[in-house]
Amino acid sequence: MGECDKCQLRTLDCFSINTDAELSFIEQFKNNEITLNAGDSLYRENAISSQLYTLKSGWAFRFRTFSDGSRQILNILLPGDFIGLQAELNKAMPNGVETLTKATFCVFPREKIMEVYKQFPTLGYDLTWLCAHEELIVDENLTSVGQRNAEERMAMLFISLYKRANVLGIVEKGHLSFPLNQQHIADALGLSLVHTNKTLAKLKTKQICEINQQTLRIYDLAKMQRLAEYQALPMRKRPLI
Amino acid sequence: MGECDKCQLRTLDCFSINTDAELSFIEQFKNNEITLNAGDSLYRENAISSQLYTLKSGWAFRFRTFSDGSRQILNILLPGDFIGLQAELNKAMPNGVETLTKATFCVFPREKIMEVYKQFPTLGYDLTWLCAHEELIVDENLTSVGQRNAEERMAMLFISLYKRANVLGIVEKGHLSFPLNQQHIADALGLSLVHTNKTLAKLKTKQICEINQQTLRIYDLAKMQRLAEYQALPMRKRPLI
DNA sequence: CGAACCCTTGAAACGGGTCAAATCGTGTGG
DNA sequence: CCACACGATTTGACCCGTTTCAAGGGTTCG
């Protein structure tokens, strides 16, 4: 079940290296691995989840919904992202998580989380780091939705996903497989579906970028970055738990 | 300098109790205490801050600005909030923090943060919890700005501040001292100043709530909660470091 | 061949933005 | 004590970005 030392993700150079002791601890901390199809729900809003997860492969997203059916996507999850710190043992999840592609998750028992801190303080710190890093992404999304117009928001979303995908090695020559549909984009950016469609068309006309058959093509990254006033987050090797 | 065991905040019942050992550790981890006037900057965007902070008294906020001067307020900070996990040692702060009132901060050396995890795993977990909790607040703000209209957003902001202030014991009979001006509210909600003013006037006309002389008065909390489709975050005793 | 789902397009309505100017303290200096 | 400056709040008019409504087209799949 474990075999974390052979995990594909750990061959990527954006992740920090763990000691053998850490790896074998993580291996026994992990108690399962599950694979979901595209569009499946990992957990629902208000559910009580006794598990924590690491997204091992595939795409997913975290969201909140309203009674009228509208939905805010809070952030997009890519491989290496840790999931579930938003709630506590026996408390309801304030948001749901759903997959965008077929996806595999490593599963950890929430009730044993204190063991991480007790036995491997550095891994405890890593959990805090992962949490702080996710907060930065949500900060950025809030900044987009609060201050940028439709074109700028969309540029920002695409740039940040492009950069994150890039270090994961899933970008080839300016294009990447992109599983969000226009409704997802709309819900992430706080825009209507119709306006999302028109904004996307405008970016294509301006030769900035384009989505076609689940593929995002970036034609002019520099122009995009200027448009969105993009500022890279300080990058470092990320922990992987 | 320390005297954390005598900290006023710890007499409040919303904070969890620490052991004597934890308290004396925190006391020696804390290396300073600073007091700023209203409107002062704790640290600026892109600054490198070698410190971490706990807001001990007063109000503050965390924000990002753009080159055209527009600003997004990411969250409002109240006593007990931990500040600075957003960056790492020797890395630039991706956001700034500014006070809204005269405020006092406990100061901790960032380079010694691993000691927390090594010596007191439960305090390490508490740091993760504080970070996750702040993320929930930002999630909620993103949801507001992305999905709610002006009135709903404003109701939501006021409710959540009212609830947070209430457990801190600074609410009296439905009103609390409220140091945000209309520009702050606008920047938190992603609205223009003018529209913020008009929306505020509408809430007052509807007898829902009102701000007058730095005081927020809530007249109809139930109506407000319905308006904003408010859902309380699962509450528990919060850690205080 | 129809159903379901997603993308596209046009037209009209509206929420909120922008511009401009007036009002209201509040503190300062002559 | 008055004059003035400055920041914060108000208000009105107009404009524009985005939403809403409505309909059509494409593709996949049973």
Coordinates of C-alpha atoms (C1' of nucleotides) in Angstrom, one line a residue:
Chain A
M1 CA 0.0 0.0 0.0
G2 CA 2.6 2.5 1.0
E3 CA 5.7 2.6 -1.2
C4 CA 5.9 6.3 -0.7
D5 CA 9.6 6.2 -1.5
K6 CA 8.7 5.1 -5.0
C7 CA 6.1 7.8 -5.4
Q8 CA 6.3 9.3 -8.9
L9 CA 5.8 12.8 -7.5
R10 CA 9.0 12.5 -5.4
T11 CA 11.0 12.3 -8.6
L12 CA 10.0 15.9 -9.4
D13 CA 12.3 18.6 -8.4
C14 CA 9.8 21.0 -7.0
F15 CA 9.3 18.7 -4.0
S16 CA 11.7 18.7 -1.1
I17 CA 13.5 15.5 -0.1
N18 CA 12.4 13.5 3.0
T19 CA 14.6 11.3 5.1
D20 CA 14.1 7.6 5.0
A21 CA 12.7 7.8 8.5
E22 CA 10.1 10.4 7.5
L23 CA 9.2 8.4 4.4
S24 CA 8.6 5.2 6.3
F25 CA 6.6 7.2 8.9
I26 CA 4.4 8.7 6.1
E27 CA 4.1 5.2 4.6
Q28 CA 2.6 3.8 7.8
F29 CA 0.5 6.9 8.5
K30 CA -1.1 6.5 5.1
N31 CA -3.9 4.0 5.5
N32 CA -5.4 3.8 2.0
E33 CA -5.4 5.1 -1.5
I34 CA -8.5 5.8 -3.5
T35 CA -9.1 6.6 -7.1
L36 CA -12.2 8.6 -8.3
N37 CA -13.5 9.3 -11.7
A38 CA -13.8 12.8 -13.2
G39 CA -16.7 14.7 -11.5
D40 CA -16.8 12.5 -8.4
S41 CA -17.0 14.0 -5.0
L42 CA -14.2 13.3 -2.5
Y43 CA -16.3 14.8 0.3
R44 CA -19.4 17.0 0.4
E45 CA -20.0 20.2 2.2
N46 CA -21.1 19.7 5.8
A47 CA -20.0 16.1 5.7
I48 CA -17.9 14.9 8.6
S49 CA -14.7 13.5 7.2
S50 CA -12.4 11.5 9.4
Q51 CA -9.7 11.5 6.7
L52 CA -7.0 13.7 5.4
Y53 CA -5.8 13.4 1.8
T54 CA -2.9 14.2 -0.5
L55 CA -3.8 14.5 -4.1
K56 CA -1.5 12.1 -5.8
S57 CA -2.5 12.4 -9.4
G58 CA -5.2 14.3 -11.4
W59 CA -7.0 17.6 -10.8
A60 CA -9.7 18.5 -8.3
F61 CA -11.2 21.6 -6.7
R62 CA -12.5 22.9 -3.4
F63 CA -15.8 24.9 -3.4
R64 CA -18.8 26.2 -1.5
T65 CA -22.3 26.2 -2.8
F66 CA -25.5 28.3 -2.0
S67 CA -29.1 27.2 -1.8
D68 CA -29.8 28.8 -5.2
G69 CA -27.2 26.5 -6.7
S70 CA -24.5 29.0 -7.3
R71 CA -21.0 27.9 -6.4
Q72 CA -17.7 29.5 -5.5
I73 CA -14.6 27.5 -6.4
L74 CA -12.1 28.4 -3.7
N75 CA -9.0 26.8 -5.3
I76 CA -7.9 24.3 -7.8
L77 CA -6.1 21.3 -6.5
L78 CA -3.1 19.8 -8.3
P79 CA -0.9 16.8 -7.4
G80 CA 1.0 17.3 -4.1
D81 CA -1.8 19.4 -2.6
F82 CA -2.9 18.4 0.9
I83 CA -6.6 18.3 1.6
G84 CA -8.8 18.4 4.6
L85 CA -7.0 20.7 7.1
Q86 CA -10.0 23.0 6.9
A87 CA -12.0 21.0 9.4
E88 CA -11.3 19.2 12.6
L89 CA -12.0 15.8 13.9
N90 CA -15.8 15.2 14.1
K91 CA -16.5 18.7 12.7
A92 CA -18.4 19.3 9.4
M93 CA -16.4 20.2 6.3
P94 CA -17.1 23.8 5.5
N95 CA -16.5 23.1 1.8
G96 CA -16.7 20.3 -0.7
V97 CA -14.0 18.7 -2.9
E98 CA -14.7 17.3 -6.3
T99 CA -12.5 15.9 -9.0
L100 CA -12.0 17.4 -12.5
T101 CA -10.3 14.3 -13.9
K102 CA -9.7 10.8 -12.8
A103 CA -7.7 11.3 -9.7
T104 CA -5.9 9.3 -7.0
F105 CA -5.7 10.4 -3.4
C106 CA -3.5 9.1 -0.5
V107 CA -5.7 8.8 2.6
F108 CA -4.6 9.5 6.1
P109 CA -6.5 9.0 9.4
R110 CA -7.4 12.4 10.8
E111 CA -7.4 11.1 14.4
K112 CA -3.7 10.2 14.2
I113 CA -2.6 13.6 13.0
M114 CA -1.0 14.5 16.3
E115 CA 1.5 11.7 15.7
V116 CA 2.9 13.7 12.9
Y117 CA 3.7 16.6 15.2
K118 CA 5.0 14.3 18.0
Q119 CA 7.2 12.1 16.0
F120 CA 8.4 14.3 13.2
P121 CA 8.3 18.0 14.1
T122 CA 9.6 18.9 10.7
L123 CA 6.6 17.2 9.1
G124 CA 4.4 19.1 11.4
Y125 CA 6.0 22.3 10.2
D126 CA 5.4 21.1 6.7
L127 CA 1.7 20.8 7.3
T128 CA 1.6 24.3 8.5
W129 CA 3.5 25.4 5.4
L130 CA 1.1 23.6 3.1
C131 CA -1.8 25.3 4.8
A132 CA -0.2 28.7 4.6
H133 CA 0.6 28.1 1.0
E134 CA -2.9 27.2 0.2
E135 CA -4.0 30.4 2.0
L136 CA -1.8 32.4 -0.3
I137 CA -3.5 30.9 -3.3
V138 CA -6.9 31.8 -1.9
D139 CA -5.7 35.3 -1.1
E140 CA -4.7 35.7 -4.7
N141 CA -8.1 34.5 -5.8
L142 CA -9.8 36.9 -3.5
T143 CA -7.6 39.7 -4.8
S144 CA -8.6 38.8 -8.4
V145 CA -12.3 38.6 -7.8
G146 CA -12.3 41.7 -5.7
Q147 CA -10.1 44.0 -7.8
R148 CA -9.6 42.7 -11.4
N149 CA -12.0 42.8 -14.3
A150 CA -13.1 39.7 -16.2
E151 CA -10.2 39.6 -18.6
E152 CA -7.6 40.2 -15.9
R153 CA -9.1 37.6 -13.6
M154 CA -9.1 35.0 -16.3
A155 CA -5.5 35.8 -17.3
M156 CA -4.5 35.5 -13.6
L157 CA -6.2 32.1 -13.2
F158 CA -4.6 30.7 -16.3
I159 CA -1.1 32.0 -15.5
S160 CA -1.1 30.6 -12.0
L161 CA -2.4 27.2 -13.1
Y162 CA 0.2 27.3 -15.9
K163 CA 3.0 28.0 -13.5
R164 CA 1.9 25.3 -11.0
A165 CA 1.4 22.8 -13.8
N166 CA 4.8 23.7 -15.2
V167 CA 6.8 22.7 -12.1
L168 CA 4.8 19.4 -12.0
G169 CA 6.1 18.7 -15.5
I170 CA 2.8 18.6 -17.2
V171 CA 3.3 21.6 -19.5
E172 CA 4.6 21.0 -23.0
K173 CA 5.6 23.9 -25.3
G174 CA 3.1 26.4 -23.9
H175 CA 0.1 24.1 -23.7
L176 CA -1.4 21.9 -21.1
S177 CA -4.3 19.6 -20.6
F178 CA -7.0 21.7 -19.0
P179 CA -10.0 19.9 -17.5
L180 CA -12.0 22.9 -16.3
N181 CA -15.1 23.7 -18.4
Q182 CA -16.4 27.2 -18.8
Q183 CA -18.8 26.7 -15.8
H184 CA -15.9 25.9 -13.6
I185 CA -14.0 28.9 -14.8
A186 CA -17.0 31.1 -14.2
D187 CA -17.5 29.7 -10.7
A188 CA -13.8 30.3 -9.9
L189 CA -13.8 33.8 -11.1
G190 CA -17.2 34.9 -9.8
L191 CA -18.5 35.6 -13.4
S192 CA -21.6 34.4 -15.2
L193 CA -21.2 31.6 -17.7
V194 CA -22.1 33.8 -20.6
H195 CA -19.6 36.5 -19.8
T196 CA -17.0 33.8 -19.2
N197 CA -17.6 32.6 -22.7
K198 CA -17.3 36.0 -24.2
T199 CA -14.2 36.9 -22.2
L200 CA -12.5 33.7 -23.3
A201 CA -13.4 34.6 -26.9
K202 CA -11.8 38.0 -26.4
L203 CA -8.6 36.5 -25.1
K204 CA -8.5 34.3 -28.1
T205 CA -9.1 37.1 -30.6
K206 CA -6.3 39.1 -28.9
Q207 CA -4.0 36.1 -29.5
I208 CA -3.2 35.9 -25.8
C209 CA -4.4 32.4 -25.1
E210 CA -7.1 29.8 -26.0
I211 CA -8.8 26.7 -24.8
N212 CA -9.6 24.1 -27.3
Q213 CA -10.5 20.5 -26.6
Q214 CA -9.5 20.6 -23.0
T215 CA -6.2 22.1 -23.8
L216 CA -5.0 25.5 -22.7
R217 CA -2.6 27.2 -25.0
I218 CA -0.7 30.2 -23.9
Y219 CA 0.4 32.4 -26.8
D220 CA 1.8 35.4 -25.0
L221 CA 2.7 34.8 -21.4
A222 CA 4.4 38.2 -21.0
K223 CA 1.3 40.1 -22.2
M224 CA -0.8 38.0 -19.9
Q225 CA 1.4 38.8 -16.9
R226 CA 1.2 42.5 -17.6
L227 CA -2.5 42.3 -18.0
A228 CA -3.0 40.6 -14.7
E229 CA -0.2 42.5 -12.9
Y230 CA 1.0 39.0 -12.0
Q231 CA 3.5 38.6 -9.1
A232 CA 5.0 35.3 -8.7
L233 CA 4.7 33.8 -5.2
P234 CA 8.2 33.3 -3.7
M235 CA 8.9 29.7 -4.8
R236 CA 10.8 27.1 -2.8
K237 CA 10.8 23.3 -2.8
R238 CA 7.4 22.3 -1.4
P239 CA 7.0 19.6 1.2
L240 CA 5.1 16.5 0.2
I241 CA 3.2 14.4 2.8
Chain B
M1 CA 8.4 41.2 29.2
G2 CA 6.7 37.8 29.1
E3 CA 4.0 37.3 31.7
C4 CA 1.9 35.4 29.3
D5 CA 0.2 33.7 32.1
K6 CA -1.2 37.0 33.1
C7 CA -2.3 37.9 29.6
Q8 CA -5.8 39.5 29.6
L9 CA -6.8 37.5 26.6
R10 CA -6.3 34.2 28.4
T11 CA -9.1 35.1 30.8
L12 CA -11.5 34.9 27.9
D13 CA -13.4 31.7 27.5
C14 CA -13.0 31.4 23.8
F15 CA -9.3 30.5 24.2
S16 CA -8.1 27.1 25.1
I17 CA -6.0 26.6 28.2
N18 CA -2.3 26.0 28.0
T19 CA -0.2 24.1 30.5
D20 CA 2.3 25.9 32.6
A21 CA 5.1 24.4 30.6
E22 CA 3.6 25.7 27.4
L23 CA 3.1 29.1 28.9
S24 CA 6.6 29.5 30.0
F25 CA 7.9 28.3 26.7
I26 CA 5.7 30.9 24.9
E27 CA 7.0 33.4 27.3
Q28 CA 10.6 32.8 26.4
F29 CA 9.8 32.4 22.7
K30 CA 8.3 35.9 22.7
N31 CA 11.1 38.4 22.4
N32 CA 9.3 41.7 22.3
E33 CA 6.1 43.5 22.4
I34 CA 5.3 46.5 20.2
T35 CA 2.5 49.0 20.2
L36 CA 1.5 50.9 17.1
N37 CA -0.9 53.8 16.5
A38 CA -4.0 53.6 14.4
G39 CA -3.1 53.6 10.7
D40 CA 0.5 52.4 11.2
S41 CA 2.0 49.6 9.2
L42 CA 3.2 46.5 11.0
Y43 CA 5.0 45.4 7.8
R44 CA 4.7 46.3 4.2
E45 CA 4.2 44.2 1.1
N46 CA 7.4 42.7 -0.2
A47 CA 9.2 43.5 3.0
I48 CA 11.2 40.8 4.5
S49 CA 10.0 40.2 8.0
S50 CA 12.0 38.1 10.4
Q51 CA 9.3 38.2 13.0
L52 CA 6.0 36.5 13.7
Y53 CA 3.2 38.2 15.7
T54 CA 0.2 37.7 17.8
L55 CA -2.2 40.6 17.9
K56 CA -2.7 41.2 21.6
S57 CA -5.1 44.1 21.5
G58 CA -6.7 46.4 18.9
W59 CA -7.7 45.8 15.3
A60 CA -5.6 45.4 12.1
F61 CA -6.0 44.1 8.6
R62 CA -4.0 42.2 6.0
F63 CA -4.1 43.4 2.4
R64 CA -2.6 43.5 -1.1
T65 CA -2.3 46.6 -3.3
F66 CA -2.0 47.3 -7.0
S67 CA 0.1 49.8 -8.9
D68 CA -3.0 51.9 -9.6
G69 CA -3.5 52.2 -5.8
S70 CA -6.4 49.9 -5.5
R71 CA -6.3 47.6 -2.5
Q72 CA -7.8 44.3 -1.5
I73 CA -8.3 43.7 2.2
L74 CA -7.9 40.0 2.7
N75 CA -9.0 39.7 6.3
I76 CA -9.6 41.7 9.4
L77 CA -7.4 40.8 12.4
L78 CA -8.7 40.8 15.9
P79 CA -7.0 40.0 19.2
G80 CA -5.6 36.4 19.3
D81 CA -4.9 36.3 15.6
F82 CA -1.5 35.0 14.6
I83 CA 0.3 37.0 11.9
G84 CA 3.1 36.2 9.5
L85 CA 2.9 32.6 8.6
Q86 CA 2.2 33.7 5.0
A87 CA 5.9 34.1 4.4
E88 CA 9.0 32.2 5.2
L89 CA 12.4 33.1 6.7
N90 CA 14.1 35.6 4.4
K91 CA 11.2 35.6 1.9
A92 CA 9.2 38.7 1.0
M93 CA 5.8 39.1 2.6
P94 CA 3.2 38.8 -0.2
N95 CA 0.9 41.1 1.7
G96 CA 1.0 44.0 4.1
V97 CA -0.5 44.5 7.6
E98 CA -1.8 47.8 8.9
T99 CA -3.5 48.7 12.2
L100 CA -7.0 50.2 12.4
T101 CA -6.7 51.2 16.0
K102 CA -3.9 51.6 18.5
A103 CA -2.7 48.0 18.7
T104 CA -0.2 45.9 20.6
F105 CA 1.5 42.9 19.1
C106 CA 3.6 40.1 20.8
V107 CA 6.7 39.5 18.7
F108 CA 8.4 36.2 18.1
P109 CA 11.6 35.4 16.2
R110 CA 10.8 33.6 13.0
E111 CA 14.1 31.8 12.9
K112 CA 13.2 29.9 16.1
I113 CA 9.8 28.7 14.9
M114 CA 11.1 25.1 14.6
E115 CA 11.6 25.1 18.3
V116 CA 7.8 25.3 18.8
Y117 CA 7.4 22.1 16.8
K118 CA 10.3 20.3 18.4
Q119 CA 9.5 21.1 22.0
F120 CA 5.8 21.4 22.0
P121 CA 4.1 19.4 19.3
T122 CA 0.7 20.5 20.5
L123 CA 1.6 24.1 20.0
G124 CA 2.9 23.2 16.5
Y125 CA -0.5 21.7 15.7
D126 CA -2.1 24.9 17.1
L127 CA -0.1 27.0 14.6
T128 CA -1.5 24.8 11.8
W129 CA -4.9 25.2 13.2
L130 CA -4.6 29.0 13.4
C131 CA -3.5 29.0 9.8
A132 CA -6.3 26.8 8.7
H133 CA -8.8 28.9 10.5
E134 CA -7.5 32.1 8.8
E135 CA -7.9 30.3 5.5
L136 CA -11.5 29.6 6.3
I137 CA -12.1 33.3 6.8
V138 CA -10.4 34.1 3.5
D139 CA -12.5 31.4 1.9
E140 CA -15.6 33.0 3.2
N141 CA -14.5 36.4 2.0
L142 CA -13.8 35.0 -1.5
T143 CA -17.2 33.4 -1.5
S144 CA -18.8 36.7 -0.6
V145 CA -17.0 38.7 -3.2
G146 CA -17.6 36.1 -5.9
Q147 CA -21.2 35.2 -5.3
R148 CA -23.0 37.8 -3.1
N149 CA -24.3 41.2 -4.1
A150 CA -23.3 44.4 -2.4
E151 CA -25.9 44.2 0.4
E152 CA -25.3 40.6 1.1
R153 CA -21.5 41.0 1.2
M154 CA -21.8 43.9 3.6
A155 CA -24.2 41.9 5.9
M156 CA -21.8 39.0 5.8
L157 CA -18.8 41.1 6.8
F158 CA -20.7 42.7 9.6
I159 CA -22.1 39.5 11.0
S160 CA -18.8 37.7 11.0
L161 CA -17.0 40.6 12.7
Y162 CA -19.8 40.9 15.1
K163 CA -19.6 37.2 16.0
R164 CA -15.8 37.3 16.3
A165 CA -16.0 40.4 18.5
N166 CA -18.7 38.9 20.6
V167 CA -16.6 36.0 21.8
L168 CA -13.8 38.5 22.6
G169 CA -16.2 40.3 24.9
I170 CA -16.2 43.6 23.1
V171 CA -19.9 43.6 22.1
E172 CA -22.4 45.4 24.2
K173 CA -26.1 45.1 23.6
G174 CA -25.9 44.7 19.9
H175 CA -23.3 47.4 19.2
L176 CA -19.5 47.4 19.0
S177 CA -16.8 49.9 18.4
F178 CA -16.0 49.6 14.7
P179 CA -12.8 51.2 13.4
L180 CA -13.2 50.5 9.7
N181 CA -14.1 53.5 7.6
Q182 CA -16.1 53.2 4.3
Q183 CA -12.9 52.9 2.2
H184 CA -11.8 49.9 4.3
I185 CA -15.2 48.3 3.9
A186 CA -15.1 49.0 0.1
D187 CA -11.7 47.4 -0.2
A188 CA -12.7 44.4 1.8
L189 CA -15.8 43.8 -0.3
G190 CA -14.4 44.7 -3.7
L191 CA -16.9 47.6 -4.1
S192 CA -16.3 51.2 -5.0
L193 CA -16.4 53.8 -2.2
V194 CA -19.5 55.4 -3.6
H195 CA -21.5 52.2 -3.8
T196 CA -20.4 51.2 -0.4
N197 CA -21.8 54.4 1.0
K198 CA -25.1 53.8 -0.8
T199 CA -25.3 50.2 0.3
L200 CA -24.7 51.2 3.9
A201 CA -27.5 53.8 3.6
K202 CA -29.8 51.2 2.3
L203 CA -29.1 48.8 5.2
K204 CA -29.8 51.7 7.6
T205 CA -33.1 52.6 5.8
K206 CA -34.1 48.9 6.1
Q207 CA -33.5 49.1 9.8
I208 CA -31.0 46.2 9.6
C209 CA -27.9 47.9 10.9
E210 CA -26.0 51.2 11.0
I211 CA -22.6 52.6 11.5
N212 CA -22.4 55.9 13.4
Q213 CA -19.3 57.4 15.0
Q214 CA -17.2 54.4 14.7
T215 CA -19.9 52.2 16.2
L216 CA -21.7 49.4 14.4
R217 CA -25.2 48.8 15.6
I218 CA -27.0 45.6 14.6
Y219 CA -30.7 46.0 14.7
D220 CA -31.9 42.7 13.2
L221 CA -29.3 40.0 13.3
A222 CA -31.7 37.3 12.1
K223 CA -32.7 39.3 9.0
M224 CA -29.0 39.9 8.3
Q225 CA -28.2 36.2 8.6
R226 CA -30.9 35.3 6.2
L227 CA -29.8 38.0 3.8
A228 CA -26.3 36.7 3.7
E229 CA -27.2 33.1 3.9
Y230 CA -24.8 33.0 6.9
Q231 CA -23.4 29.7 8.1
A232 CA -21.5 29.8 11.3
L233 CA -18.1 28.2 11.2
P234 CA -17.8 25.3 13.6
M235 CA -16.6 26.9 16.8
R236 CA -14.3 25.5 19.3
K237 CA -11.9 27.0 21.8
R238 CA -9.1 28.6 19.8
P239 CA -5.5 28.2 20.6
L240 CA -3.6 31.3 21.6
I241 CA 0.2 31.5 21.1
Chain C
dC1 C1' -32.5 9.4 -33.4
dG2 C1' -33.0 11.7 -29.1
dA3 C1' -31.1 13.2 -24.7
dA4 C1' -27.7 15.4 -22.2
dC5 C1' -24.1 18.4 -21.9
dC6 C1' -21.3 22.1 -23.3
dC7 C1' -20.3 26.0 -26.0
dT8 C1' -21.8 30.1 -28.6
dT9 C1' -24.3 34.3 -29.8
dG10 C1' -27.6 38.3 -29.6
dA11 C1' -30.4 41.6 -27.2
dA12 C1' -32.0 43.9 -23.3
dA13 C1' -31.8 45.0 -18.4
dC14 C1' -29.3 46.3 -14.3
dG15 C1' -26.0 46.5 -10.6
dG16 C1' -22.3 48.8 -9.6
dG17 C1' -18.5 52.0 -11.3
dT18 C1' -16.9 56.6 -12.4
dC19 C1' -17.1 61.6 -12.2
dA20 C1' -18.1 65.6 -9.9
dA21 C1' -19.5 68.4 -6.3
dA22 C1' -21.5 69.4 -1.8
dT23 C1' -21.5 68.7 3.2
dC24 C1' -19.7 67.6 7.6
dG25 C1' -16.7 67.3 11.2
dT26 C1' -12.1 68.1 13.4
dG27 C1' -7.9 69.9 14.2
dT28 C1' -4.6 73.9 13.2
dG29 C1' -2.8 78.2 13.0
dG30 C1' -3.3 83.1 12.7
Chain D
dC1 C1' -12.6 83.0 17.8
dC2 C1' -12.5 82.6 13.0
dA3 C1' -10.5 80.9 8.7
dC4 C1' -8.9 77.3 6.5
dA5 C1' -7.3 72.7 5.3
dC6 C1' -8.0 67.9 5.3
dG7 C1' -10.2 63.6 5.5
dA8 C1' -14.5 61.1 5.6
dT9 C1' -19.2 60.9 4.2
dT10 C1' -23.1 62.0 1.0
dT11 C1' -25.6 62.7 -3.1
dG12 C1' -26.8 63.0 -8.1
dA13 C1' -26.1 61.9 -12.9
dC14 C1' -24.4 59.2 -16.3
dC15 C1' -22.0 55.3 -18.1
dC16 C1' -20.3 50.6 -18.7
dG17 C1' -19.2 45.9 -17.5
dT18 C1' -21.6 42.1 -16.4
dT19 C1' -25.9 39.5 -15.8
dT20 C1' -30.0 37.6 -17.4
dC21 C1' -32.9 35.8 -20.8
dA22 C1' -33.4 33.3 -24.9
dA23 C1' -32.2 30.5 -28.6
dG24 C1' -29.2 27.8 -31.6
dG25 C1' -25.4 24.6 -32.6
dG26 C1' -22.0 20.9 -31.8
dT27 C1' -20.7 16.5 -29.9
dT28 C1' -21.0 12.3 -27.5
dC29 C1' -23.4 8.4 -26.2
dG30 C1' -27.1 5.1 -25.5

